[in-house]
Amino acid sequence: MREFDHEGLLLAEYQGKLFEKSAELECSTAVFLRRFLHSNLLKKLDMNDATSLSLDVNEGIYSIQNQFGESDYGKTKYSKGALFWIGYMYRYISYTREVTTKFAMKLFPYKQLNNVYYSFHTQDPEWCVENLLEMNGRSEDIFDNNLRLKAVIAARGEY
């Protein structure tokens, strides 16, 4: 596990602000998150290197809209506070566990994070990760790339 240092904090706050800013878009939260998940910006964010990004939220939103176009599809939007926390948590998990955001979003769907927002958002991020893992019947082992590889090999009967 990687230490959550200053660079991790910068990236988590940036992603949180990006998600928060998405509430101002015409599209729903689900549409924004789907686009974000497939964006070139996410590929850069998943490198977890703050020096490779401008960290300007407006540029980030523009980058996603430029890649996919504007949309007014969907109506359901999460609160700005919940969006910030969801974005922050996904980057925290990606940074500290050294996994992709796609993996984190599969493990903890954004709807689940929105549902626990009010009871979790004031807690320490580590506490949140531990409790999310427990809620989903998982352990910290899920982040161990070697264990996942061994499971795949065992499932094929090669282990």
XYZ file of N, CA, C and O in Angstrom, residues 1 8-9 28 47-48 63 65-66 71-72 92 94 96 100 102-103 105 119 122 135 144:
88
model
N 0.845 -1.177 0.000
C 0.000 0.000 0.000
C 0.889 1.239 0.000
O 1.866 1.304 0.722
N -0.783 12.670 -3.485
C -2.057 11.963 -3.434
C -3.184 12.890 -3.029
O -4.288 12.836 -3.592
N -2.915 13.747 -2.055
C -3.917 14.714 -1.604
C -4.294 15.670 -2.735
O -5.477 15.946 -2.961
N -26.809 13.942 -16.518
C -26.945 13.334 -15.190
C -25.579 12.915 -14.642
O -24.589 12.851 -15.374
N -2.347 7.509 -13.707
C -0.888 7.440 -13.585
C -0.479 7.936 -12.197
O 0.655 7.755 -11.776
N -1.408 8.601 -11.509
C -1.189 9.125 -10.158
C 0.066 9.976 -10.059
O 0.865 9.835 -9.132
N -12.004 18.962 -21.179
C -11.371 17.811 -21.818
C -12.375 16.677 -22.036
O -12.422 16.069 -23.113
N -15.733 16.973 -22.086
C -16.759 17.409 -23.028
C -16.218 17.461 -24.451
O -16.929 17.142 -25.396
N -14.976 17.841 -24.598
C -14.359 17.889 -25.918
C -14.237 16.482 -26.502
O -14.416 16.285 -27.699
N -23.865 16.904 -23.454
C -25.047 16.060 -23.377
C -26.029 16.630 -22.363
O -25.619 17.215 -21.368
N -27.304 16.469 -22.645
C -28.320 16.848 -21.676
C -29.140 15.619 -21.277
O -30.247 15.719 -20.775
N -8.421 8.419 -3.839
C -7.721 7.929 -2.650
C -7.458 6.435 -2.783
O -6.343 5.969 -2.547
N -7.471 4.602 -5.557
C -6.564 4.357 -6.684
C -5.116 4.659 -6.297
O -4.205 3.893 -6.621
N -3.679 5.020 -3.116
C -3.097 4.257 -2.005
C -3.009 2.766 -2.297
O -2.104 2.101 -1.815
N -6.498 0.830 -10.708
C -7.151 1.779 -11.598
C -8.476 2.241 -10.989
O -9.062 1.547 -10.158
N -11.182 2.363 -12.637
C -12.197 1.418 -13.117
C -12.346 0.259 -12.132
O -13.453 -0.173 -11.838
N -11.233 -0.235 -11.626
C -11.281 -1.318 -10.646
C -11.987 -0.856 -9.371
O -12.841 -1.555 -8.828
N -14.153 1.517 -9.073
C -15.570 1.746 -9.335
C -16.341 0.434 -9.481
O -17.528 0.379 -9.172
N -23.250 9.055 6.136
C -22.648 8.449 7.321
C -21.137 8.263 7.208
O -20.461 8.094 8.215
N -17.611 12.101 6.792
C -16.829 12.790 7.827
C -15.788 11.879 8.457
O -15.053 12.306 9.348
N -18.714 -4.210 3.954
C -20.083 -4.187 3.421
C -20.226 -5.075 2.184
O -21.292 -5.615 1.922
N -4.437 -6.841 -3.793
C -3.155 -7.491 -4.033
C -3.162 -8.115 -5.424
O -3.842 -9.108 -5.672
